[in-house]
Amino acid sequence: MTGVDALLLALGAVAVGSAVLVVATKHLVRAGLYLVVCLGAVAGMYLVLTAELVAWVQVLIYVGAVVVLLLFAVMLTRAPIGASDDLDRPAWPAVLIGGGVGLGLAALLVDAYRWTKVELPDAGTAERIGEQVFASWVLPFEVLSILLLSALVGAIVLSRPDIGRSPAKRAAVDRSGNGGGGR
Amino acid sequence: MRPVIPYVTAALLFGLGVYGVLRRRNAVLVLMGVELMLNAVNLILITADTTARALLPHSGQVFALFVIVLAAAEIGVGLAIVLQLYRMRASVAVDEVPLEEKR
């Protein structure tokens, strides 16, 4: 048990503990804040596992953007500030499937790796990752940029129902009887 | 470095994410469960990058970056859908969404 292992164990315990709180807490806003702790601990694990660039991208995009978006959604849907009792559905299917998936995967990975030891490779600095992205993975990178653009357009169109559907057209669709969610 | 520690952490995070998606009624909390699952996948990719010597170095970390981009796109569209649902029904409970249209 070296220092790296102890660090990984501690960060993993923090990540799993705060993830339990994310899925168990009765406070909507607190779930978002526990998610910050969980994502931060996972970013720390990335740093220990020599993935420097990914760790900082995780902090920037997940903790900085995704969690802020989630908290915005919590506020815009007028969530109550205190504890709410109607957040959960019956527990047993979720416990069965979630526990089965988690423990099954854990057993599989423990069986595959036992208590073996590997040497950490060179650190994934921005220079090395950039070389890989722009040498070997250029095509997926460009496809991803198109995907991001279409997700952006899709989010705008979804949140503005006045785009692409005039009142006269909507009335015509309703009259013809095959109206529906289709856009 | 013992790779079993981050692997087991990722497996438990994935299980907790599945539990959150199935257990929660609030659509925003369901999205948080999805985020937990995506993070577990990223942790697996980063750990696999240290244990498996791939032909291309750091492939796992590049994949993790791509998954982070996909997660950002997913959360943007997902929250747009959730807000639209709230605007239509004044509620974000996923088990109250009708699966067929009432006439």
Tab-separated table of C-alpha atoms in Angstrom:
chain	number	residue	atom	x	y	z
A	1	MET	CA	0.000	0.000	0.000
A	2	THR	CA	1.836	3.047	-1.258
A	3	GLY	CA	0.958	6.697	-0.984
A	4	VAL	CA	-0.722	6.646	-4.394
A	5	ASP	CA	-2.993	3.805	-3.302
A	6	ALA	CA	-3.902	5.555	-0.054
A	7	LEU	CA	-4.723	8.744	-1.978
A	8	LEU	CA	-6.870	6.827	-4.474
A	9	LEU	CA	-8.674	5.014	-1.660
A	10	ALA	CA	-9.417	8.262	0.175
A	11	LEU	CA	-10.628	10.084	-2.946
A	12	GLY	CA	-12.668	7.055	-4.005
A	13	ALA	CA	-14.313	6.895	-0.586
A	14	VAL	CA	-15.200	10.601	-0.833
A	15	ALA	CA	-16.582	10.129	-4.358
A	16	VAL	CA	-18.723	7.104	-3.474
A	17	GLY	CA	-19.917	8.660	-0.206
A	18	SER	CA	-21.029	11.893	-1.835
A	19	ALA	CA	-22.616	9.931	-4.713
A	20	VAL	CA	-24.693	8.047	-2.118
A	21	LEU	CA	-25.808	11.413	-0.748
A	22	VAL	CA	-26.651	12.656	-4.282
A	23	VAL	CA	-29.071	9.792	-4.840
A	24	ALA	CA	-30.403	9.711	-1.271
A	25	THR	CA	-30.809	13.296	-0.081
A	26	LYS	CA	-34.232	14.889	0.279
A	27	HIS	CA	-32.961	18.377	-0.624
A	28	LEU	CA	-32.786	19.169	-4.329
A	29	VAL	CA	-30.149	21.883	-4.016
A	30	ARG	CA	-28.017	19.763	-1.696
A	31	ALA	CA	-28.020	16.959	-4.283
A	32	GLY	CA	-26.379	19.414	-6.712
A	33	LEU	CA	-23.811	20.468	-4.128
A	34	TYR	CA	-22.954	16.851	-3.227
A	35	LEU	CA	-22.544	16.262	-6.960
A	36	VAL	CA	-19.845	18.974	-6.927
A	37	VAL	CA	-17.996	17.100	-4.170
A	38	CYS	CA	-18.296	13.813	-6.065
A	39	LEU	CA	-17.071	15.282	-9.357
A	40	GLY	CA	-14.221	17.071	-7.568
A	41	ALA	CA	-13.083	13.840	-5.929
A	42	VAL	CA	-13.182	12.086	-9.311
A	43	ALA	CA	-11.095	14.938	-10.763
A	44	GLY	CA	-8.603	14.333	-7.944
A	45	MET	CA	-8.462	10.658	-8.916
A	46	TYR	CA	-7.721	11.711	-12.507
A	47	LEU	CA	-4.822	13.814	-11.232
A	48	VAL	CA	-3.425	10.869	-9.252
A	49	LEU	CA	-3.857	8.651	-12.329
A	50	THR	CA	-1.656	11.101	-14.296
A	51	ALA	CA	-4.497	12.495	-16.438
A	52	GLU	CA	-3.729	16.157	-15.787
A	53	LEU	CA	-5.549	17.708	-18.737
A	54	VAL	CA	-8.684	15.595	-18.255
A	55	ALA	CA	-8.755	16.519	-14.560
A	56	TRP	CA	-8.775	20.231	-15.284
A	57	VAL	CA	-11.280	19.851	-18.114
A	58	GLN	CA	-13.459	17.934	-15.655
A	59	VAL	CA	-13.259	20.779	-13.150
A	60	LEU	CA	-13.978	23.385	-15.835
A	61	ILE	CA	-16.827	21.670	-17.677
A	62	TYR	CA	-18.467	19.453	-15.058
A	63	VAL	CA	-18.080	21.444	-11.875
A	64	GLY	CA	-18.091	24.795	-13.661
A	65	ALA	CA	-20.754	24.364	-16.326
A	66	VAL	CA	-22.837	21.210	-15.887
A	67	VAL	CA	-23.525	21.632	-12.171
A	68	VAL	CA	-24.323	25.322	-12.656
A	69	LEU	CA	-26.787	24.348	-15.408
A	70	LEU	CA	-28.348	21.753	-13.101
A	71	LEU	CA	-28.708	24.308	-10.309
A	72	PHE	CA	-30.273	26.736	-12.797
A	73	ALA	CA	-32.761	24.026	-13.723
A	74	VAL	CA	-33.509	23.425	-10.033
A	75	MET	CA	-34.239	27.126	-9.613
A	76	LEU	CA	-36.220	27.536	-12.851
A	77	THR	CA	-38.503	24.626	-11.977
A	78	ARG	CA	-39.291	26.375	-8.668
A	79	ALA	CA	-38.024	23.595	-6.474
A	80	PRO	CA	-38.794	24.010	-2.781
A	81	ILE	CA	-35.911	25.164	-0.593
A	82	GLY	CA	-36.415	22.700	2.255
A	83	ALA	CA	-36.714	18.933	2.229
A	84	SER	CA	-39.316	17.481	-0.100
A	85	ASP	CA	-40.942	14.089	0.437
A	86	ASP	CA	-42.124	13.400	-3.104
A	87	LEU	CA	-38.727	12.960	-4.758
A	88	ASP	CA	-38.592	9.180	-4.718
A	89	ARG	CA	-40.356	6.244	-6.265
A	90	PRO	CA	-40.538	2.758	-4.712
A	91	ALA	CA	-37.081	1.581	-3.784
A	92	TRP	CA	-36.913	-2.141	-4.458
A	93	PRO	CA	-36.532	-2.165	-8.297
A	94	ALA	CA	-33.898	0.551	-8.116
A	95	VAL	CA	-32.029	-1.238	-5.313
A	96	LEU	CA	-32.232	-4.521	-7.196
A	97	ILE	CA	-31.012	-3.213	-10.569
A	98	GLY	CA	-28.598	-0.549	-9.285
A	99	GLY	CA	-27.085	-2.836	-6.685
A	100	GLY	CA	-26.884	-5.683	-9.164
A	101	VAL	CA	-25.143	-3.569	-11.774
A	102	GLY	CA	-22.734	-1.934	-9.310
A	103	LEU	CA	-21.773	-5.033	-7.371
A	104	GLY	CA	-21.693	-7.191	-10.505
A	105	LEU	CA	-19.295	-4.824	-12.263
A	106	ALA	CA	-17.203	-4.526	-9.099
A	107	ALA	CA	-16.957	-8.321	-8.776
A	108	LEU	CA	-16.005	-8.616	-12.450
A	109	LEU	CA	-13.253	-5.998	-12.161
A	110	VAL	CA	-11.929	-7.371	-8.858
A	111	ASP	CA	-11.756	-10.815	-10.435
A	112	ALA	CA	-9.923	-9.399	-13.461
A	113	TYR	CA	-7.309	-7.336	-11.618
A	114	ARG	CA	-7.011	-8.939	-8.143
A	115	TRP	CA	-4.379	-7.025	-6.158
A	116	THR	CA	-1.946	-6.573	-9.049
A	117	LYS	CA	0.271	-3.564	-9.405
A	118	VAL	CA	1.056	-1.445	-12.472
A	119	GLU	CA	3.484	1.387	-13.018
A	120	LEU	CA	1.943	4.766	-13.791
A	121	PRO	CA	2.703	5.914	-17.360
A	122	ASP	CA	3.886	9.354	-18.459
A	123	ALA	CA	1.611	12.178	-17.386
A	124	GLY	CA	-1.111	13.136	-19.870
A	125	THR	CA	-0.167	16.769	-20.180
A	126	ALA	CA	-1.906	19.153	-22.546
A	127	GLU	CA	0.954	18.816	-25.018
A	128	ARG	CA	0.784	15.010	-25.259
A	129	ILE	CA	-3.029	14.848	-25.343
A	130	GLY	CA	-3.122	17.615	-27.934
A	131	GLU	CA	-0.691	15.708	-30.114
A	132	GLN	CA	-2.915	12.640	-29.918
A	133	VAL	CA	-6.155	14.520	-30.545
A	134	PHE	CA	-4.869	16.404	-33.560
A	135	ALA	CA	-2.827	13.516	-34.997
A	136	SER	CA	-4.825	10.319	-34.498
A	137	TRP	CA	-8.307	11.491	-33.502
A	138	VAL	CA	-8.938	14.464	-35.782
A	139	LEU	CA	-12.029	13.014	-37.469
A	140	PRO	CA	-13.929	12.189	-34.219
A	141	PHE	CA	-12.916	15.611	-32.924
A	142	GLU	CA	-14.493	17.355	-35.919
A	143	VAL	CA	-17.617	15.172	-35.727
A	144	LEU	CA	-17.903	16.148	-32.063
A	145	SER	CA	-17.799	19.820	-32.956
A	146	ILE	CA	-20.724	19.271	-35.363
A	147	LEU	CA	-22.564	17.387	-32.614
A	148	LEU	CA	-22.023	20.237	-30.152
A	149	LEU	CA	-23.339	22.731	-32.698
A	150	SER	CA	-26.452	20.651	-33.377
A	151	ALA	CA	-27.040	20.176	-29.632
A	152	LEU	CA	-26.816	23.954	-29.222
A	153	VAL	CA	-29.334	24.556	-32.006
A	154	GLY	CA	-31.559	21.781	-30.670
A	155	ALA	CA	-31.588	23.230	-27.158
A	156	ILE	CA	-32.530	26.667	-28.500
A	157	VAL	CA	-35.315	25.282	-30.716
A	158	LEU	CA	-36.658	23.136	-27.861
A	159	SER	CA	-36.807	25.977	-25.388
A	160	ARG	CA	-38.445	28.395	-27.839
A	161	PRO	CA	-41.729	26.902	-29.061
A	162	ASP	CA	-42.403	29.909	-31.260
A	163	ILE	CA	-39.609	28.867	-33.632
A	164	GLY	CA	-40.800	26.963	-36.678
A	165	ARG	CA	-44.446	26.700	-35.699
A	166	SER	CA	-46.773	29.581	-36.509
A	167	PRO	CA	-50.243	29.697	-34.858
A	168	ALA	CA	-52.012	29.148	-38.200
A	169	LYS	CA	-49.900	26.065	-38.898
A	170	ARG	CA	-50.553	24.662	-35.438
A	171	ALA	CA	-54.301	25.139	-35.875
A	172	ALA	CA	-54.130	23.386	-39.231
A	173	VAL	CA	-52.267	20.455	-37.683
A	174	ASP	CA	-54.814	20.221	-34.850
A	175	ARG	CA	-57.740	20.270	-37.302
A	176	SER	CA	-56.370	17.512	-39.450
A	177	GLY	CA	-56.353	15.262	-36.397
A	178	ASN	CA	-52.836	13.890	-36.635
A	179	GLY	CA	-51.342	16.594	-34.488
A	180	GLY	CA	-48.863	15.609	-31.906
A	181	GLY	CA	-45.452	16.211	-30.597
A	182	GLY	CA	-43.837	15.935	-34.034
A	183	ARG	CA	-42.074	19.036	-35.132
B	1	MET	CA	-0.627	1.797	-8.194
B	2	ARG	CA	-3.290	-0.859	-7.655
B	3	PRO	CA	-5.760	-0.476	-10.539
B	4	VAL	CA	-8.452	-2.359	-8.658
B	5	ILE	CA	-9.131	0.668	-6.399
B	6	PRO	CA	-10.273	3.128	-9.110
B	7	TYR	CA	-12.003	0.314	-11.020
B	8	VAL	CA	-14.132	-0.674	-8.028
B	9	THR	CA	-14.847	2.999	-7.298
B	10	ALA	CA	-16.080	3.436	-10.875
B	11	ALA	CA	-18.251	0.312	-10.668
B	12	LEU	CA	-19.873	1.549	-7.449
B	13	LEU	CA	-20.419	5.028	-8.939
B	14	PHE	CA	-22.109	3.457	-11.969
B	15	GLY	CA	-24.367	1.359	-9.747
B	16	LEU	CA	-25.305	4.438	-7.725
B	17	GLY	CA	-26.078	6.321	-10.948
B	18	VAL	CA	-28.387	3.514	-12.122
B	19	TYR	CA	-30.048	3.535	-8.699
B	20	GLY	CA	-30.548	7.314	-8.899
B	21	VAL	CA	-32.059	7.167	-12.398
B	22	LEU	CA	-34.515	4.451	-11.371
B	23	ARG	CA	-35.345	5.812	-7.928
B	24	ARG	CA	-35.834	9.531	-8.458
B	25	ARG	CA	-39.058	11.123	-9.638
B	26	ASN	CA	-37.658	14.607	-10.255
B	27	ALA	CA	-36.275	14.917	-13.792
B	28	VAL	CA	-33.338	17.086	-12.666
B	29	LEU	CA	-32.283	14.415	-10.163
B	30	VAL	CA	-32.582	11.788	-12.906
B	31	LEU	CA	-30.130	13.851	-14.956
B	32	MET	CA	-27.774	13.941	-11.955
B	33	GLY	CA	-27.870	10.130	-11.923
B	34	VAL	CA	-26.937	10.118	-15.610
B	35	GLU	CA	-23.998	12.406	-14.811
B	36	LEU	CA	-22.805	9.949	-12.146
B	37	MET	CA	-22.903	7.127	-14.703
B	38	LEU	CA	-20.952	9.158	-17.278
B	39	ASN	CA	-18.330	9.952	-14.639
B	40	ALA	CA	-17.967	6.282	-13.793
B	41	VAL	CA	-17.331	5.553	-17.480
B	42	ASN	CA	-14.714	8.305	-17.610
B	43	LEU	CA	-12.971	6.906	-14.541
B	44	ILE	CA	-12.882	3.450	-16.176
B	45	LEU	CA	-11.385	4.968	-19.342
B	46	ILE	CA	-8.695	6.890	-17.436
B	47	THR	CA	-7.763	3.847	-15.353
B	48	ALA	CA	-7.679	1.609	-18.410
B	49	ASP	CA	-5.307	4.116	-19.975
B	50	THR	CA	-2.811	3.425	-17.174
B	51	THR	CA	-3.223	-0.374	-17.111
B	52	ALA	CA	-3.533	-1.256	-20.807
B	53	ARG	CA	-0.648	-0.317	-23.042
B	54	ALA	CA	-2.538	0.737	-26.157
B	55	LEU	CA	-1.011	1.108	-29.598
B	56	LEU	CA	-1.680	4.842	-29.460
B	57	PRO	CA	-0.556	6.414	-26.177
B	58	HIS	CA	-3.169	8.192	-24.044
B	59	SER	CA	-6.128	6.911	-26.091
B	60	GLY	CA	-8.169	6.441	-22.924
B	61	GLN	CA	-7.696	10.046	-21.879
B	62	VAL	CA	-8.690	11.274	-25.351
B	63	PHE	CA	-11.842	9.122	-25.142
B	64	ALA	CA	-12.574	10.589	-21.697
B	65	LEU	CA	-12.344	14.100	-23.162
B	66	PHE	CA	-14.790	13.088	-25.901
B	67	VAL	CA	-17.207	11.649	-23.325
B	68	ILE	CA	-17.041	14.922	-21.367
B	69	VAL	CA	-18.033	16.820	-24.527
B	70	LEU	CA	-20.914	14.387	-25.106
B	71	ALA	CA	-22.039	14.866	-21.498
B	72	ALA	CA	-22.081	18.640	-21.950
B	73	ALA	CA	-24.231	18.325	-25.091
B	74	GLU	CA	-26.526	15.831	-23.334
B	75	ILE	CA	-27.068	18.047	-20.309
B	76	GLY	CA	-27.876	21.062	-22.510
B	77	VAL	CA	-30.562	19.283	-24.524
B	78	GLY	CA	-31.810	17.384	-21.462
B	79	LEU	CA	-32.347	20.523	-19.435
B	80	ALA	CA	-34.091	22.211	-22.380
B	81	ILE	CA	-36.517	19.263	-22.451
B	82	VAL	CA	-36.996	19.416	-18.661
B	83	LEU	CA	-37.744	23.144	-18.747
B	84	GLN	CA	-40.200	22.650	-21.616
B	85	LEU	CA	-41.899	19.891	-19.604
B	86	TYR	CA	-42.160	22.224	-16.625
B	87	ARG	CA	-43.631	24.945	-18.827
B	88	MET	CA	-46.285	22.573	-20.183
B	89	ARG	CA	-47.245	20.734	-16.992
B	90	ALA	CA	-45.884	22.827	-14.089
B	91	SER	CA	-44.239	19.657	-12.765
B	92	VAL	CA	-41.035	17.736	-13.504
B	93	ALA	CA	-42.083	14.366	-12.069
B	94	VAL	CA	-41.069	11.793	-14.659
B	95	ASP	CA	-43.736	9.240	-13.686
B	96	GLU	CA	-46.527	11.724	-14.339
B	97	VAL	CA	-45.580	12.170	-17.991
B	98	PRO	CA	-48.321	10.560	-20.098
B	99	LEU	CA	-46.932	8.105	-22.605
B	100	GLU	CA	-49.847	8.552	-24.993
B	101	GLU	CA	-51.665	11.688	-25.920
B	102	LYS	CA	-55.094	12.299	-24.403
B	103	ARG	CA	-57.856	13.263	-26.806
